[in-house]
Amino acid sequence: MIVSRTQKAGFSLYAGLVLLVFYFPVFCIIVASLSKRRFFSFPYPQEQITFKWYEDALTSPQVHDFVSVSLRIGVVTALASVTIGFFSALAYARYRWKGRKTFQRLVLLPLFFPQSVLGLALLMWFNFLDVTTSWWTAAIAHTVWIAPITTLIISIQAYGLDESLEEAARDMGATRWQILRKITIPLLLPGMISATCFAVLLSWGNFALSLFTTGADSALPEWLYARMTSGYQPMVPAVGVLNVLFAIILVLVLFGIVKWSTRKSRRATAAAGGH
Amino acid sequence: MKTTHNFSRRDFMKLAGAAAAGLAFSSVPNLAWAAGRDKELNILCWEGYNSDNVLNPFRKMHKGLSLKAESGTDDPSMINKLRAGEIKVWDLINLNQCWARQQMWGEGLIKPISMERFMPYIEKMMPMFYNKEMGINPFALSPDGKELIGMMQRFGPMNFVVNTKKISVDMAEDQGLPMFLDPKMKGKYGLLAWDNWNVMHMCITAGFSPYKEHTPEEVEKFKQTAQTLFANAAMISGDPAQLNQALINGEIDAIYSGGIYTCSVARFEGFNEVHHISPRRGPLEGGKGSLQWFELTSVVNNPDVSPLAEDFLEYVQRPDICHTVAMAEASHNPVTQMSQPEVFNKFKKDELNSFHWDTLEDQMNRSVDYQVVPDNDLLTSIYNEAKRTREG
Amino acid sequence: MDESAAPILEVAGVTKRFGKFTAVNDVSFQIADGEFFTLVGPSGSGKTTLLRMLVGMEKPTEGALKIRGQTVNDLPPNKRPTCMVFQSLALFPHMTVGKNVEFPLTIRGAGESERRTRAWELLKLLHLDPNRYYNKNVTQCSGGERQRVALARALAYDPDILFFDEPLSALDARLRKMLQKELKDIQRSTKKTFCYVTHSLEEAMVMSDRVAILRAGVIEQIGRPDEIYAAPKNAFVAEFMGEVNLLDITAAGGATANWDTGRKTYPLNLPAPLEPGAARKLLIRPESLRFLKEGETAGNAVPVKILNEFSLGSRIQYHVEVVPGCTLTVERLREERASGEALLGWELADSQILES
Amino acid sequence: MSDKQPKKKFSFGPGLVGALSASPFALLMLFGFVAPLLCVVWFGLMPPKTFELLQAPTLENYRTIFEQTYFKSIMWSLGLAAVTVVILLAVCYPLAFAMAKIFRSGTAFITYAIATSLFVSENIRLFGWVIGFMKKGVVGGLLETWFGLQIDSLLYNVPVIVLGMCYVYLPFMLFPLVLGVNMVPDQVREAAFDLGASRWQVFRKIDLPLSMPGVMIGSLLVFVLSVGAISEAKILGGQKVVTIASDIESEFTYAQNWPLGSALSTLFIVLTTIVVFLALARFDLEKLLGKKPSE
């Protein structure tokens, strides 16, 4: 399709504008984190600029604790929800089976549950089961909410899966396990990786579920929230900014992997599909 | 040792039972707990005790200690955490005076601490918390007066905050909370939505004490007051920092429901115009018009409580730590130990100024203790209704 | 081209570059109203790019496109009186057959009954029973049916020129033959101008009034199928027409030349004299070659060994080996069977000298 | 079956494979969703202000709900969510279109940029808007230094709540939309143009219906997330409106009325589920994708 230069410029301008608005609050957070004072008006004089809060954030053992809890929750959640999501995406989009239609509807349900209530409900439930809440109960809570999302993301990819490839493999005597390992997983890999990214992102930023299910293992957003609503210090936005910096590195790495795997799978598809 | 042994056995039984029920995995973490909690301490507290400057020295004293502190923003939800089963998680809980005695003790959520061990510290506290006539402040004791249920440390009055560039202290102290009903205040104040404080202050604003059962007329008056206050507020926020910021920037002239606890940081940063007001008179006991709180840190009735729980309580009595607690990173407050010269001398002038030390005694004298409101449920639901149906 | 008919489409010096790559290079031709015109070329010859420019999905870098004398270079596809049937068919997967066919009418704002009547007519014209197909989902149709739907949809647009981008390439041979015939019939009955793109000259020959052969963005030859068949302009065109024999020759003075088979050089007689030393190709059609009987003579004669024979019905095709690595194709009638070693001959008039 | 294929020890029926694949998810949901949900529903039937699960059920909480003005919060939540969905659709579709069909390396960049910001907890990002929009904040300060304009706070009103919600949930609309628009085959769009459709017509008749799975997933995600939103109204809106989620929260916290909170939650879930199912009933992913899965 012809895209004229003006159209492309228009779209680029629009995208730039959206990004600018999107990053405006991040800019504001940076402003807040560099202020020596907790209360300030903008613009503040240069002598009020300090990196003290960053130093505090980096050296605080508490912040280290929270980051480690959030990371643990994020990693476990991502692994669990992508594994479960992979299979349920196949059940959702790929296989024809009896309960499929119902399954498709029900998969979405956890998303339609207010998260804070889900968190409370899980807390009551864990209590009923006599389970002490800690970071791993939070990982369960996150997985309950994130697994439907990973299912949807992988499903979209699974819909695009060329069935004949699996059939061809079966034709050549591959077992179901071999087909899964050699054909299905490599072809769905881009979807799985973006699902992993989403899972980590959503788990990392999640507040409502963590609030009720982490027990004594506070996750970073809980601390940030508590510190924001009572006992605000510019260290709070400083942690936020450090978060962004860390995220930029991580996201670059993750999306690098996505790109690489997409190219690989495209090559695989081309080789297998022959066009 | 005996307890550890007991719990191992109990956990083994639990594991066996749960495995039989097909829920084996739910018990795995309990097994982990049984390994002993002498390297662990979990504190549920108001902002301050979870500051690094308070916790770090304790961490240094106990190598390898996993010390976690979580802050809440209201007493009831912290209690609810215990009610919902986190009693097995926390070792210490730090709340305002009334909750330990009036709720947690009765529900078996906390346990007594050693009178013997802590009496020497209590005896050195300010007269308000210990004196010969009264003995220990009753809020720190069980209703029968026999058990010590927590340690007192931070305290302060809590009423409202004004910007003295806009509203004079004298006028505010004179008029008290009803000042906010003045039509001239419309759109000039922010409401700090700490619900249980608001409910009490709205009672006082309406002209009666919150600490009694209310007549239908009073309830109706309360409703109107709440509606007016919500309708006229320029902003409502649960975040004191946001309100202080608005006060300093001139967006609002006063904050409804606020204390030294919420405004001291702004004062410490040099914004002396931020001023906490304790009204001179009001409908409270003895014609007083101001409320005060102090915090009680209690040991949670955790079946496997950390042996370090009482150690921590003792640790925060150290003069240098008293000063650190008072000047915690995010909120500055007077502490009960300031009657001791070795504590008091640690405070610098601007630190004292941040929590109104010069007028503090006066302010406290005008105040009565924070208690549980008998018909709080009814008033809270009216309060929420008023917030929901807010006009303006 | 029928000289009396005014050209409906005029391509004048059209060039398309993508960066440094020139996909179409200074192409000019005209298509007359009502003509069935075909662009033929191997993949990468620029035929699809040319087509996309004709329908307005790409803009020419240079040159002019004129429809009925009006320059349309800058006209977007939806403003041109042209329409294309895509290789992928590009049927709307979320619409029924009927809605697909009605799409252009819907766009034009035609009323419900008008649309339906027209769709009904077109489906009938394309041998799709409207009662069965009108409400059928396009995704449930077979390849041939989809083909017909795509054509019906294009016809519903009622364009001045209809373009086809190898729409039949994915079909099996039998169905393709059938649809080729139908396409021609429809073109004749609707009197529309068709411009077809294909990589198969055979397909082009069957349907077209005129054919243009493209190579590397340049038109090699343009003309009626029989003209091209009779007088291919060069070896590329000749080879493109299908099974032909092209001999590498070097002129040896006068009307003689040497044929280099790789292992051995044969002296040959040419139909016309050539500059000595010039390298050319000698074109001989399979049916012009014959096996010489004892004592029979021909313009040229070469001893060969017969390798294979294939039955083509009334005729037989032989693959014969001149020397190992050099084979020729011969087509003879069934009654002239041969086997083993033979002498292959042809008349000078049946051979053509071509630029290589 | 085993008689014919003696080599295979056992063979899964196609239905079984599907059910097996679904089972880890189903187990997770049974344990981590259905059971807690039942807890909530049951708790909603307990007498008010109690914390025990083992009591005689009562409908008193529901009576309280209908007597009070909770419907106002529900309407606010639904309304704000609907507005957010509409605005985000309008904002994100052109961007998603450009990302899927026009930009090349730009798409990756935008994806990084937006995903990166998700790493900061939403409360902090909303706080960023507060810094930006408060009196003498970044916007006010800049206007004053550059133009000498004095403006009041831009916070504490309904539009700013909507802005906050759009901001927080933008990624949840954008990414599904990009996937959706990617599913529209280029040639199908070209064919529509070629058949005389204008840009608007191509959008309405081709792009939109063919990218509908993305549109639906995005809209539903955003709707559900924003209907349960608390922070935007609290942090940016100065609690100008009270959302149902914050009502529920305050029942569980300040009011200490778990049964009432549970009953409210139950009601809220039922309401959103109805809305979502109504939307889902009109949308069949299979049909739109024109794909039929094999066993």
mmCIF file of N, CA, C and O in Angstrom, chain B residues 322-392:
data_model
loop_
_atom_site.group_PDB
_atom_site.id
_atom_site.type_symbol
_atom_site.label_atom_id
_atom_site.label_comp_id
_atom_site.label_asym_id
_atom_site.label_seq_id
_atom_site.Cartn_x
_atom_site.Cartn_y
_atom_site.Cartn_z
ATOM 1 N N CYS B 322 15.849 6.322 70.593
ATOM 2 C CA CYS B 322 14.677 7.164 70.856
ATOM 3 C C CYS B 322 14.706 8.388 69.947
ATOM 4 O O CYS B 322 13.687 8.761 69.347
ATOM 5 N N HIS B 323 15.873 8.979 69.874
ATOM 6 C CA HIS B 323 15.995 10.156 69.014
ATOM 7 C C HIS B 323 15.740 9.793 67.550
ATOM 8 O O HIS B 323 15.051 10.499 66.822
ATOM 9 N N THR B 324 16.279 8.644 67.126
ATOM 10 C CA THR B 324 16.083 8.227 65.735
ATOM 11 C C THR B 324 14.607 7.961 65.439
ATOM 12 O O THR B 324 14.084 8.353 64.402
ATOM 13 N N VAL B 325 13.948 7.300 66.393
ATOM 14 C CA VAL B 325 12.518 7.027 66.197
ATOM 15 C C VAL B 325 11.756 8.340 66.094
ATOM 16 O O VAL B 325 10.900 8.523 65.231
ATOM 17 N N ALA B 326 12.089 9.259 66.980
ATOM 18 C CA ALA B 326 11.400 10.549 66.961
ATOM 19 C C ALA B 326 11.622 11.248 65.618
ATOM 20 O O ALA B 326 10.706 11.823 65.042
ATOM 21 N N MET B 327 12.860 11.189 65.142
ATOM 22 C CA MET B 327 13.177 11.876 63.890
ATOM 23 C C MET B 327 13.261 10.868 62.738
ATOM 24 O O MET B 327 14.146 10.936 61.897
ATOM 25 N N ALA B 328 12.335 9.919 62.713
ATOM 26 C CA ALA B 328 12.312 8.929 61.632
ATOM 27 C C ALA B 328 12.275 9.655 60.295
ATOM 28 O O ALA B 328 11.855 10.808 60.212
ATOM 29 N N GLU B 329 12.712 8.954 59.249
ATOM 30 C CA GLU B 329 12.883 9.629 57.957
ATOM 31 C C GLU B 329 11.662 10.421 57.510
ATOM 32 O O GLU B 329 11.765 11.491 56.962
ATOM 33 N N ALA B 330 10.488 9.853 57.745
ATOM 34 C CA ALA B 330 9.337 10.436 57.072
ATOM 35 C C ALA B 330 8.326 11.100 57.986
ATOM 36 O O ALA B 330 7.335 11.638 57.532
ATOM 37 N N SER B 331 8.554 11.041 59.292
ATOM 38 C CA SER B 331 7.627 11.698 60.197
ATOM 39 C C SER B 331 8.354 11.989 61.493
ATOM 40 O O SER B 331 9.044 11.125 62.025
ATOM 41 N N HIS B 332 8.233 13.205 61.969
ATOM 42 C CA HIS B 332 8.948 13.586 63.186
ATOM 43 C C HIS B 332 7.952 13.803 64.309
ATOM 44 O O HIS B 332 6.990 14.555 64.160
ATOM 45 N N ASN B 333 8.178 13.177 65.444
ATOM 46 C CA ASN B 333 7.240 13.231 66.551
ATOM 47 C C ASN B 333 7.987 13.220 67.872
ATOM 48 O O ASN B 333 9.061 12.645 67.970
ATOM 49 N N PRO B 334 7.353 13.814 68.879
ATOM 50 C CA PRO B 334 7.944 13.680 70.221
ATOM 51 C C PRO B 334 7.816 12.238 70.705
ATOM 52 O O PRO B 334 6.949 11.503 70.235
ATOM 53 N N VAL B 335 8.706 11.835 71.625
ATOM 54 C CA VAL B 335 8.611 10.495 72.193
ATOM 55 C C VAL B 335 8.531 10.579 73.716
ATOM 56 O O VAL B 335 8.969 11.568 74.320
ATOM 57 N N THR B 336 7.968 9.518 74.285
ATOM 58 C CA THR B 336 7.711 9.511 75.729
ATOM 59 C C THR B 336 8.985 9.642 76.540
ATOM 60 O O THR B 336 8.954 10.080 77.678
ATOM 61 N N GLN B 337 10.109 9.245 75.955
ATOM 62 C CA GLN B 337 11.364 9.235 76.706
ATOM 63 C C GLN B 337 12.014 10.609 76.775
ATOM 64 O O GLN B 337 13.110 10.749 77.343
ATOM 65 N N MET B 338 11.374 11.634 76.214
ATOM 66 C CA MET B 338 12.016 12.944 76.182
ATOM 67 C C MET B 338 12.122 13.576 77.563
ATOM 68 O O MET B 338 12.771 14.613 77.746
ATOM 69 N N SER B 339 11.515 12.952 78.566
ATOM 70 C CA SER B 339 11.685 13.428 79.937
ATOM 71 C C SER B 339 13.103 13.148 80.430
ATOM 72 O O SER B 339 13.557 13.769 81.386
ATOM 73 N N GLN B 340 13.796 12.225 79.798
ATOM 74 C CA GLN B 340 15.166 11.929 80.214
ATOM 75 C C GLN B 340 16.133 12.880 79.531
ATOM 76 O O GLN B 340 16.105 13.005 78.306
ATOM 77 N N PRO B 341 16.980 13.517 80.294
ATOM 78 C CA PRO B 341 17.910 14.511 79.697
ATOM 79 C C PRO B 341 18.795 13.893 78.617
ATOM 80 O O PRO B 341 19.060 14.535 77.595
ATOM 81 N N GLU B 342 19.246 12.639 78.809
ATOM 82 C CA GLU B 342 20.145 12.061 77.809
ATOM 83 C C GLU B 342 19.424 11.840 76.480
ATOM 84 O O GLU B 342 20.049 11.777 75.436
ATOM 85 N N VAL B 343 18.097 11.758 76.531
ATOM 86 C CA VAL B 343 17.340 11.694 75.272
ATOM 87 C C VAL B 343 17.121 13.108 74.746
ATOM 88 O O VAL B 343 17.407 13.410 73.593
ATOM 89 N N PHE B 344 16.636 13.951 75.637
ATOM 90 C CA PHE B 344 16.262 15.301 75.207
ATOM 91 C C PHE B 344 17.433 16.054 74.593
ATOM 92 O O PHE B 344 17.278 16.766 73.596
ATOM 93 N N ASN B 345 18.605 15.860 75.174
ATOM 94 C CA ASN B 345 19.764 16.609 74.703
ATOM 95 C C ASN B 345 20.177 16.262 73.281
ATOM 96 O O ASN B 345 20.939 16.971 72.648
ATOM 97 N N LYS B 346 19.695 15.155 72.817
ATOM 98 C CA LYS B 346 20.050 14.781 71.459
ATOM 99 C C LYS B 346 19.306 15.606 70.413
ATOM 100 O O LYS B 346 19.662 15.593 69.231
ATOM 101 N N PHE B 347 18.240 16.284 70.807
ATOM 102 C CA PHE B 347 17.432 17.019 69.830
ATOM 103 C C PHE B 347 17.982 18.403 69.573
ATOM 104 O O PHE B 347 18.340 19.134 70.512
ATOM 105 N N LYS B 348 18.059 18.758 68.304
ATOM 106 C CA LYS B 348 18.494 20.102 67.947
ATOM 107 C C LYS B 348 17.274 21.009 67.908
ATOM 108 O O LYS B 348 16.133 20.553 67.928
ATOM 109 N N LYS B 349 17.553 22.285 67.771
ATOM 110 C CA LYS B 349 16.481 23.259 67.854
ATOM 111 C C LYS B 349 15.421 23.077 66.747
ATOM 112 O O LYS B 349 14.227 23.079 67.005
ATOM 113 N N ASP B 350 15.927 22.901 65.507
ATOM 114 C CA ASP B 350 14.953 22.796 64.412
ATOM 115 C C ASP B 350 14.171 21.476 64.502
ATOM 116 O O ASP B 350 13.045 21.376 64.039
ATOM 117 N N GLU B 351 14.781 20.487 65.136
ATOM 118 C CA GLU B 351 14.061 19.226 65.317
ATOM 119 C C GLU B 351 12.914 19.415 66.311
ATOM 120 O O GLU B 351 11.791 18.979 66.074
ATOM 121 N N LEU B 352 13.225 20.109 67.394
ATOM 122 C CA LEU B 352 12.168 20.393 68.368
ATOM 123 C C LEU B 352 11.073 21.235 67.743
ATOM 124 O O LEU B 352 9.887 21.007 67.977
ATOM 125 N N ASN B 353 11.500 22.181 66.940
ATOM 126 C CA ASN B 353 10.532 23.065 66.294
ATOM 127 C C ASN B 353 9.613 22.285 65.351
ATOM 128 O O ASN B 353 8.444 22.615 65.180
ATOM 129 N N SER B 354 10.153 21.228 64.730
ATOM 130 C CA SER B 354 9.335 20.515 63.755
ATOM 131 C C SER B 354 8.114 19.893 64.426
ATOM 132 O O SER B 354 7.065 19.790 63.818
ATOM 133 N N PHE B 355 8.244 19.488 65.675
ATOM 134 C CA PHE B 355 7.034 18.982 66.332
ATOM 135 C C PHE B 355 6.520 19.906 67.445
ATOM 136 O O PHE B 355 6.001 19.449 68.457
ATOM 137 N N HIS B 356 6.625 21.192 67.212
ATOM 138 C CA HIS B 356 5.994 22.204 68.074
ATOM 139 C C HIS B 356 6.362 22.033 69.533
ATOM 140 O O HIS B 356 5.505 22.148 70.412
ATOM 141 N N TRP B 357 7.607 21.721 69.834
ATOM 142 C CA TRP B 357 7.973 21.465 71.219
ATOM 143 C C TRP B 357 7.616 22.625 72.147
ATOM 144 O O TRP B 357 7.161 22.418 73.262
ATOM 145 N N ASP B 358 7.776 23.834 71.612
ATOM 146 C CA ASP B 358 7.514 25.007 72.461
ATOM 147 C C ASP B 358 6.073 25.041 72.980
ATOM 148 O O ASP B 358 5.830 25.469 74.099
ATOM 149 N N THR B 359 5.131 24.590 72.191
ATOM 150 C CA THR B 359 3.736 24.649 72.639
ATOM 151 C C THR B 359 3.158 23.265 72.902
ATOM 152 O O THR B 359 1.971 23.119 73.133
ATOM 153 N N LEU B 360 4.026 22.268 72.831
ATOM 154 C CA LEU B 360 3.511 20.904 72.888
ATOM 155 C C LEU B 360 2.761 20.610 74.187
ATOM 156 O O LEU B 360 1.679 20.029 74.174
ATOM 157 N N GLU B 361 3.334 21.049 75.297
ATOM 158 C CA GLU B 361 2.711 20.744 76.576
ATOM 159 C C GLU B 361 1.313 21.340 76.638
ATOM 160 O O GLU B 361 0.356 20.681 77.026
ATOM 161 N N ASP B 362 1.243 22.588 76.179
ATOM 162 C CA ASP B 362 -0.050 23.266 76.091
ATOM 163 C C ASP B 362 -1.038 22.460 75.267
ATOM 164 O O ASP B 362 -2.173 22.231 75.659
ATOM 165 N N GLN B 363 -0.550 22.070 74.094
ATOM 166 C CA GLN B 363 -1.425 21.344 73.163
ATOM 167 C C GLN B 363 -1.903 20.043 73.787
ATOM 168 O O GLN B 363 -3.072 19.679 73.667
ATOM 169 N N MET B 364 -0.984 19.332 74.458
ATOM 170 C CA MET B 364 -1.371 18.060 75.052
ATOM 171 C C MET B 364 -2.369 18.267 76.188
ATOM 172 O O MET B 364 -3.290 17.490 76.381
ATOM 173 N N ASN B 365 -2.183 19.347 76.905
ATOM 174 C CA ASN B 365 -3.098 19.628 78.011
ATOM 175 C C ASN B 365 -4.520 19.907 77.533
ATOM 176 O O ASN B 365 -5.477 19.706 78.258
ATOM 177 N N ARG B 366 -4.625 20.386 76.299
ATOM 178 C CA ARG B 366 -5.961 20.671 75.769
ATOM 179 C C ARG B 366 -6.625 19.413 75.205
ATOM 180 O O ARG B 366 -7.718 19.459 74.676
ATOM 181 N N SER B 367 -5.872 18.306 75.223
ATOM 182 C CA SER B 367 -6.334 17.139 74.461
ATOM 183 C C SER B 367 -6.851 16.017 75.340
ATOM 184 O O SER B 367 -6.472 15.880 76.494
ATOM 185 N N VAL B 368 -7.689 15.214 74.732
ATOM 186 C CA VAL B 368 -8.113 13.971 75.383
ATOM 187 C C VAL B 368 -7.635 12.798 74.527
ATOM 188 O O VAL B 368 -7.316 12.957 73.343
ATOM 189 N N ASP B 369 -7.621 11.609 75.124
ATOM 190 C CA ASP B 369 -7.085 10.441 74.435
ATOM 191 C C ASP B 369 -8.012 9.934 73.335
ATOM 192 O O ASP B 369 -9.237 9.940 73.472
ATOM 193 N N TYR B 370 -7.381 9.466 72.321
ATOM 194 C CA TYR B 370 -8.063 8.810 71.197
ATOM 195 C C TYR B 370 -8.633 7.499 71.707
ATOM 196 O O TYR B 370 -7.944 6.703 72.331
ATOM 197 N N GLN B 371 -9.922 7.275 71.451
ATOM 198 C CA GLN B 371 -10.543 6.017 71.859
ATOM 199 C C GLN B 371 -11.348 5.450 70.696
ATOM 200 O O GLN B 371 -11.547 6.111 69.689
ATOM 201 N N VAL B 372 -11.843 4.235 70.913
ATOM 202 C CA VAL B 372 -12.706 3.658 69.894
ATOM 203 C C VAL B 372 -14.084 4.303 70.034
ATOM 204 O O VAL B 372 -14.597 4.440 71.132
ATOM 205 N N VAL B 373 -14.638 4.728 68.903
ATOM 206 C CA VAL B 373 -15.947 5.371 68.940
ATOM 207 C C VAL B 373 -17.022 4.285 69.054
ATOM 208 O O VAL B 373 -17.040 3.348 68.255
ATOM 209 N N PRO B 374 -17.896 4.380 70.048
ATOM 210 C CA PRO B 374 -18.853 3.275 70.270
ATOM 211 C C PRO B 374 -19.726 2.969 69.043
ATOM 212 O O PRO B 374 -19.911 1.817 68.691
ATOM 213 N N ASP B 375 -20.280 4.032 68.440
ATOM 214 C CA ASP B 375 -21.125 3.745 67.273
ATOM 215 C C ASP B 375 -20.387 4.114 65.975
ATOM 216 O O ASP B 375 -20.961 4.675 65.051
ATOM 217 N N ASN B 376 -19.130 3.755 65.968
ATOM 218 C CA ASN B 376 -18.278 4.065 64.816
ATOM 219 C C ASN B 376 -18.849 3.507 63.508
ATOM 220 O O ASN B 376 -18.790 4.152 62.462
ATOM 221 N N ASP B 377 -19.442 2.298 63.555
ATOM 222 C CA ASP B 377 -19.956 1.662 62.337
ATOM 223 C C ASP B 377 -21.016 2.537 61.680
ATOM 224 O O ASP B 377 -20.967 2.792 60.477
ATOM 225 N N LEU B 378 -21.962 2.977 62.517
ATOM 226 C CA LEU B 378 -23.044 3.804 61.996
ATOM 227 C C LEU B 378 -22.467 5.087 61.408
ATOM 228 O O LEU B 378 -22.766 5.459 60.268
ATOM 229 N N LEU B 379 -21.593 5.743 62.187
ATOM 230 C CA LEU B 379 -21.061 7.025 61.734
ATOM 231 C C LEU B 379 -20.196 6.838 60.482
ATOM 232 O O LEU B 379 -20.239 7.658 59.565
ATOM 233 N N THR B 380 -19.438 5.740 60.446
ATOM 234 C CA THR B 380 -18.603 5.512 59.268
ATOM 235 C C THR B 380 -19.455 5.314 58.020
ATOM 236 O O THR B 380 -19.126 5.809 56.948
ATOM 237 N N SER B 381 -20.575 4.609 58.180
ATOM 238 C CA SER B 381 -21.378 4.390 56.978
ATOM 239 C C SER B 381 -22.024 5.700 56.525
ATOM 240 O O SER B 381 -22.149 5.948 55.322
ATOM 241 N N ILE B 382 -22.384 6.547 57.484
ATOM 242 C CA ILE B 382 -22.915 7.869 57.100
ATOM 243 C C ILE B 382 -21.814 8.696 56.434
ATOM 244 O O ILE B 382 -22.026 9.367 55.420
ATOM 245 N N TYR B 383 -20.634 8.603 57.027
ATOM 246 C CA TYR B 383 -19.462 9.308 56.481
ATOM 247 C C TYR B 383 -19.203 8.890 55.034
ATOM 248 O O TYR B 383 -19.046 9.725 54.141
ATOM 249 N N ASN B 384 -19.209 7.557 54.802
ATOM 250 C CA ASN B 384 -18.954 7.066 53.441
ATOM 251 C C ASN B 384 -20.048 7.487 52.482
ATOM 252 O O ASN B 384 -19.796 7.821 51.335
ATOM 253 N N GLU B 385 -21.262 7.444 52.980
ATOM 254 C CA GLU B 385 -22.403 7.852 52.176
ATOM 255 C C GLU B 385 -22.234 9.315 51.749
ATOM 256 O O GLU B 385 -22.433 9.679 50.601
ATOM 257 N N ALA B 386 -21.823 10.130 52.717
ATOM 258 C CA ALA B 386 -21.653 11.554 52.428
ATOM 259 C C ALA B 386 -20.547 11.762 51.404
ATOM 260 O O ALA B 386 -20.643 12.587 50.496
ATOM 261 N N LYS B 387 -19.494 10.949 51.506
ATOM 262 C CA LYS B 387 -18.385 11.078 50.568
ATOM 263 C C LYS B 387 -18.828 10.676 49.166
ATOM 264 O O LYS B 387 -18.512 11.322 48.175
ATOM 265 N N ARG B 388 -19.602 9.596 49.105
ATOM 266 C CA ARG B 388 -20.063 9.078 47.821
ATOM 267 C C ARG B 388 -20.989 10.048 47.117
ATOM 268 O O ARG B 388 -20.932 10.233 45.915
ATOM 269 N N THR B 389 -21.885 10.626 47.906
ATOM 270 C CA THR B 389 -22.915 11.466 47.288
ATOM 271 C C THR B 389 -22.509 12.923 47.300
ATOM 272 O O THR B 389 -23.334 13.811 47.188
ATOM 273 N N ARG B 390 -21.199 13.127 47.421
ATOM 274 C CA ARG B 390 -20.656 14.475 47.520
ATOM 275 C C ARG B 390 -21.082 15.347 46.322
ATOM 276 O O ARG B 390 -21.065 14.912 45.181
ATOM 277 N N GLU B 391 -21.426 16.552 46.633
ATOM 278 C CA GLU B 391 -21.764 17.476 45.542
ATOM 279 C C GLU B 391 -20.655 18.512 45.419
ATOM 280 O O GLU B 391 -19.995 18.822 46.389
ATOM 281 N N GLY B 392 -20.534 19.036 44.258
ATOM 282 C CA GLY B 392 -19.545 20.107 44.102
ATOM 283 C C GLY B 392 -18.420 19.703 43.201
ATOM 284 O O GLY B 392 -18.393 18.652 42.641
#
